[in-house]
PDB file of C-alpha atoms in Angstrom:
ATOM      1  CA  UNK A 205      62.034 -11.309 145.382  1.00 42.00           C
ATOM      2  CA  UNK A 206      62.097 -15.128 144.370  1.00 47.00           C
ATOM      3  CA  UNK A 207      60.863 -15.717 148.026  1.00 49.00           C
ATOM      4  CA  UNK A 208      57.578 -13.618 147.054  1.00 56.00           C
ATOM      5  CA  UNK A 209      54.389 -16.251 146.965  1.00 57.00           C
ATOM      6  CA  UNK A 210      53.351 -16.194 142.841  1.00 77.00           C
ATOM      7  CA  UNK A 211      51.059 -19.313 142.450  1.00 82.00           C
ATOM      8  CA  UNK A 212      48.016 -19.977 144.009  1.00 86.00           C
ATOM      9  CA  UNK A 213      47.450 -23.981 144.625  1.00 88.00           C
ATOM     10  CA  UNK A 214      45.431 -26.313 145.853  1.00 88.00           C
ATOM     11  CA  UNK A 215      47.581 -29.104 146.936  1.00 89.00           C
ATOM     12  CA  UNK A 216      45.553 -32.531 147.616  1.00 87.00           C
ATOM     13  CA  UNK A 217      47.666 -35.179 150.138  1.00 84.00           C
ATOM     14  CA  UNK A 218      46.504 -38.624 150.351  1.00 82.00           C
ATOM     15  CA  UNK A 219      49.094 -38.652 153.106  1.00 83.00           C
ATOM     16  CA  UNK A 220      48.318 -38.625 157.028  1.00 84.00           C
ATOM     17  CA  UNK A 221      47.937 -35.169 158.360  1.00 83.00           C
ATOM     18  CA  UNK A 222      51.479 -33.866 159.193  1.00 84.00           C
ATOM     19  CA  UNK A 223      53.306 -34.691 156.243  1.00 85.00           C
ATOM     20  CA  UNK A 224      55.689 -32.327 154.955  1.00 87.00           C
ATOM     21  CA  UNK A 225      56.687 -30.891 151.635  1.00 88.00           C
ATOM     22  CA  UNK A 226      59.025 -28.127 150.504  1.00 86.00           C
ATOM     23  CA  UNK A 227      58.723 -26.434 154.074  1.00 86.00           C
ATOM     24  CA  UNK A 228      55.067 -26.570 153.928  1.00 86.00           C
ATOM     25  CA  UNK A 229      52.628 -29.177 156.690  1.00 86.00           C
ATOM     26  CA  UNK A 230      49.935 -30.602 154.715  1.00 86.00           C
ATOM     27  CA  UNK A 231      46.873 -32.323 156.133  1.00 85.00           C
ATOM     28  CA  UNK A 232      45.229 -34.906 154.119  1.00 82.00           C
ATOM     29  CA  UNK A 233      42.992 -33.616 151.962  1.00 83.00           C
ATOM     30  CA  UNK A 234      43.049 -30.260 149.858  1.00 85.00           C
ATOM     31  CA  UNK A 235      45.450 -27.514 151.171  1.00 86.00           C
ATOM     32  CA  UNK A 236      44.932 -24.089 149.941  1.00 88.00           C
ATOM     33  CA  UNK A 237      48.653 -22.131 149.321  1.00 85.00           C
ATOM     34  CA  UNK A 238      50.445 -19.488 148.033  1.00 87.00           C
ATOM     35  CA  UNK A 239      54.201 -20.754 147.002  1.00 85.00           C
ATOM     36  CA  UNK A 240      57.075 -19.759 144.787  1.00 86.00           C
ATOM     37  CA  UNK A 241      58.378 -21.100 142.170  1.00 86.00           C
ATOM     38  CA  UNK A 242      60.870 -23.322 143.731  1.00 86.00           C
ATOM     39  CA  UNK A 243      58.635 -24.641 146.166  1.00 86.00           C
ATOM     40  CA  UNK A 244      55.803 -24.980 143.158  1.00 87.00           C
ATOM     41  CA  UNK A 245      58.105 -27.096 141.686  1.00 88.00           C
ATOM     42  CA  UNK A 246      59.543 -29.869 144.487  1.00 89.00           C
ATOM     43  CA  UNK A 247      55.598 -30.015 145.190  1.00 89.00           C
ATOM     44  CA  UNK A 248      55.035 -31.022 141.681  1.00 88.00           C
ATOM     45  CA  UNK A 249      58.046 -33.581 141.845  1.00 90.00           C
ATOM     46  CA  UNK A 250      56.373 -35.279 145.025  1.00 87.00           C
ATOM     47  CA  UNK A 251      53.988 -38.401 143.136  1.00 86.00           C
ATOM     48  CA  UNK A 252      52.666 -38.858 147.193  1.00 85.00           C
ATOM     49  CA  UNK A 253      50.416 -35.571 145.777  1.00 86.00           C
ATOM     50  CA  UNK A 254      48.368 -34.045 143.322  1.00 87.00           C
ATOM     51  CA  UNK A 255      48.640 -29.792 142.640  1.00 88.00           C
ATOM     52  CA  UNK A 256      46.439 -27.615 140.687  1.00 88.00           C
ATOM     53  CA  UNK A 257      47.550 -23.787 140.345  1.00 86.00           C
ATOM     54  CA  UNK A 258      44.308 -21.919 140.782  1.00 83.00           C
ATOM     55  CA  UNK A 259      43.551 -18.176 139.846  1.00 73.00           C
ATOM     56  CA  UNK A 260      43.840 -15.638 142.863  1.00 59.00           C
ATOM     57  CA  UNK A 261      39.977 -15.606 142.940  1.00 56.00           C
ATOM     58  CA  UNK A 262      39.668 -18.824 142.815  1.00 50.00           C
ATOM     59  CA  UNK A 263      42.363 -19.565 145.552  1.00 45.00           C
ATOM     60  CA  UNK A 264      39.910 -17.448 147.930  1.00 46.00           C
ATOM     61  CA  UNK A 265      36.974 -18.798 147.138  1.00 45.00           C
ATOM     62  CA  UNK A 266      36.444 -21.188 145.519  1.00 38.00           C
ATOM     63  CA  UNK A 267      36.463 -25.150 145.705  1.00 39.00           C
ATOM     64  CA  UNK A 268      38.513 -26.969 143.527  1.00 38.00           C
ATOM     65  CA  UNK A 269      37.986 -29.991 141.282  1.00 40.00           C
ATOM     66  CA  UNK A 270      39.756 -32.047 143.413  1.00 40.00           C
ATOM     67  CA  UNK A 271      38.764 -34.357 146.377  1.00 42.00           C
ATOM     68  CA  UNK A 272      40.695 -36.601 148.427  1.00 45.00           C
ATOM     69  CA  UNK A 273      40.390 -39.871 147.195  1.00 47.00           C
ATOM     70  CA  UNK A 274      39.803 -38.435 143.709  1.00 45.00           C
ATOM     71  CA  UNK A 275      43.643 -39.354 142.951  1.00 45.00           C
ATOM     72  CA  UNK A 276      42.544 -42.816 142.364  1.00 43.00           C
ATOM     73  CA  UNK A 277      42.187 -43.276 138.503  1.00 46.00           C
ATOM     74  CA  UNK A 278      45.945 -41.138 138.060  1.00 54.00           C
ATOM     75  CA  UNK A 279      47.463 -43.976 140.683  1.00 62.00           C
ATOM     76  CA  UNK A 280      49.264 -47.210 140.238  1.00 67.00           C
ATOM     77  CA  UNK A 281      49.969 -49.640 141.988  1.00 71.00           C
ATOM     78  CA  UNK A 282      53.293 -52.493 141.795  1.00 72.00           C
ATOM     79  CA  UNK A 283      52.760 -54.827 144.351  1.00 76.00           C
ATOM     80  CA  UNK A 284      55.914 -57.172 142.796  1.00 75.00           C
ATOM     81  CA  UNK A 285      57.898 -56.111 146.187  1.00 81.00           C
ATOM     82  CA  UNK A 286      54.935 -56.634 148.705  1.00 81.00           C
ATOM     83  CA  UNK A 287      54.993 -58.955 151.153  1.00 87.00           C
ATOM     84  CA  UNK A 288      53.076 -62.161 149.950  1.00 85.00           C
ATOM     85  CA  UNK A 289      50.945 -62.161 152.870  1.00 87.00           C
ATOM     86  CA  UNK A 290      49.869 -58.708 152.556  1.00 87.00           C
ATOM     87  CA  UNK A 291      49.430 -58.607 148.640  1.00 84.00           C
ATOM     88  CA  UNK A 292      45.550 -59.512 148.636  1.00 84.00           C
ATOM     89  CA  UNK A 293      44.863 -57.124 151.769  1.00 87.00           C
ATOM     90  CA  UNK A 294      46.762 -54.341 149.701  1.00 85.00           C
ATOM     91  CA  UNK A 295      45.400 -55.146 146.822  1.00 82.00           C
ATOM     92  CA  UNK A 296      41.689 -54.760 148.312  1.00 84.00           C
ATOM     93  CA  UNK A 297      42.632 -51.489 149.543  1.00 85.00           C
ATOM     94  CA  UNK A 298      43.791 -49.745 146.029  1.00 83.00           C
ATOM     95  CA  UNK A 299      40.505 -51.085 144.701  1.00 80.00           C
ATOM     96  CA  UNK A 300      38.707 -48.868 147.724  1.00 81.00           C
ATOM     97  CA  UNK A 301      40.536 -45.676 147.123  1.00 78.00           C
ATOM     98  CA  UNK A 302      40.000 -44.721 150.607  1.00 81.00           C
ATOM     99  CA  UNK A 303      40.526 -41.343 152.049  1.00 79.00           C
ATOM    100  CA  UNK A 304      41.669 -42.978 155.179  1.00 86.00           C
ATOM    101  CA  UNK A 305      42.443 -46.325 156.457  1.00 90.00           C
ATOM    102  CA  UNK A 306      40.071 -48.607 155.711  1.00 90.00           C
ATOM    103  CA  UNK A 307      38.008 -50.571 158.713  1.00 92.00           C
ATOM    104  CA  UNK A 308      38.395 -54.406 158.608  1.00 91.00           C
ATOM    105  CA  UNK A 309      34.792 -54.824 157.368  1.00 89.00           C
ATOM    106  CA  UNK A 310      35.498 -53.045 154.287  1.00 89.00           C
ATOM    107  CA  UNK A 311      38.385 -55.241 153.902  1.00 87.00           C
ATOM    108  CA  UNK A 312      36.966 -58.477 154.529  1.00 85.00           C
ATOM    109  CA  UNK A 313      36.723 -61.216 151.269  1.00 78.00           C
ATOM    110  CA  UNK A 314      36.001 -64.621 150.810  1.00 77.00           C
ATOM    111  CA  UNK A 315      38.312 -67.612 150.139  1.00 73.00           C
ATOM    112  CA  UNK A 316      37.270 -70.895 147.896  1.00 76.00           C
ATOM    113  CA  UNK A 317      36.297 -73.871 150.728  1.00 78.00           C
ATOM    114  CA  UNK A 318      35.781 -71.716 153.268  1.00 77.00           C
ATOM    115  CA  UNK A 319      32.324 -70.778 154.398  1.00 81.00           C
ATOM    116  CA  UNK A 320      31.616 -67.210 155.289  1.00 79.00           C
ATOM    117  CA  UNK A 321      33.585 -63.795 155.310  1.00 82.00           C
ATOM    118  CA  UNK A 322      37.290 -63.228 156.138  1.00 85.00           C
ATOM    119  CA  UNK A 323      38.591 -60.284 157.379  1.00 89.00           C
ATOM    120  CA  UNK A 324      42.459 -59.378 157.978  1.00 91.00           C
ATOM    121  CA  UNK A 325      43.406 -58.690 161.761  1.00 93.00           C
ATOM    122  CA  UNK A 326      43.878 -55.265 162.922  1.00 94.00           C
ATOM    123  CA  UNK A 327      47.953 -55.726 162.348  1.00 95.00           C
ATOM    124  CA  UNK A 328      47.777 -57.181 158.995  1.00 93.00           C
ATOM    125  CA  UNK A 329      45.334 -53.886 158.034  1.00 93.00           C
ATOM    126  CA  UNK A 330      47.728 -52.125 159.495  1.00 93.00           C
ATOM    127  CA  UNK A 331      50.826 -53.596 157.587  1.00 92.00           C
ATOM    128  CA  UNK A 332      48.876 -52.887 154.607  1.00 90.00           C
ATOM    129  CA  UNK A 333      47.819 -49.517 154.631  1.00 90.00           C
ATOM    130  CA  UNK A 334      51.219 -48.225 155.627  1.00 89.00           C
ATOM    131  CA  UNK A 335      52.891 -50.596 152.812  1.00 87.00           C
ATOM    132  CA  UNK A 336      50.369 -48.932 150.445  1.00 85.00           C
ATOM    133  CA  UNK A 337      50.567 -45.582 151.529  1.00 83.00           C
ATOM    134  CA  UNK A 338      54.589 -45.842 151.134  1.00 81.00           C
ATOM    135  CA  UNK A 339      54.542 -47.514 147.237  1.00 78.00           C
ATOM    136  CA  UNK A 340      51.418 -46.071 145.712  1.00 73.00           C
ATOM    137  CA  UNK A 341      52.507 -44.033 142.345  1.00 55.00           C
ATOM    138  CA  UNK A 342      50.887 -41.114 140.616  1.00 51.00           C
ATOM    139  CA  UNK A 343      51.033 -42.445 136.638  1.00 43.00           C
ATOM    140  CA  UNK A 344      50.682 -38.209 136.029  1.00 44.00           C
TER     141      UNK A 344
END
């Protein structure tokens, strides 16, 4: 009966809707499961997400104290193998702990000598988020 569901969890993805862990699709977000043991723990051993084991009750019906984006103060961040181009755009984007990709007006910043806002171009933002999304760490 090791197959049986015994936890309750609330599994919280800061990954794009789809991804896939220990044969279950999460979306980003919380995802309310029931898993065994062995799929409990390759959930655990995933640092892309964050899993609280809830009561039955609690499972049902009620929300738990964690959010998307909420990961942010448990996450690091190395950006010694990002691109050099991309480090400040990367950087901005820890510092937002978004819940999805940032817009370019949220990313935009200002350089000494030049006058007025810069932004990154759509590909750059693009380069980023996926660079970040692929290196970000959970320092649980």
């Amino acid at each position: 009966m090791a197959n049986q569901p015994i936890q309750h969890v609330c599994i919280v993805s800061q990954q794009p809707d789809g991804y896939r862990r220990a044969g279950i699709t999460l979306t980003r977000g919380e995802n309310k499961h029931q898993v065994t043991e062995s799929q409990l723990e390759a959930l655990k051993a995933d640092s892309r997400l964050t899993v609280q084991i809830v009561s039955a009750d609690e499972g049902a019906n009620a929300t738990p104290h964690l959010e998307p984006g909420s990961m942010g103060s448990t996450i690091k961040l190395d950006l010694s193998n990002a691109p050099d181009e991309l480090a400040h755009i990367i950087a901005a984007i820890h510092e937002l702990k978004p819940s999805k990709k940032p817009t370019l007006d949220e990313l935009a910043f200002e350089v000494d000598g030049v006058d007025g806002e810069q932004k990154p171009t759509a590909q750059q933002r693009d380069d980023a988020w996926s660079w970040y999304q692929a290196h970000i760490v959970s320092a649980e």
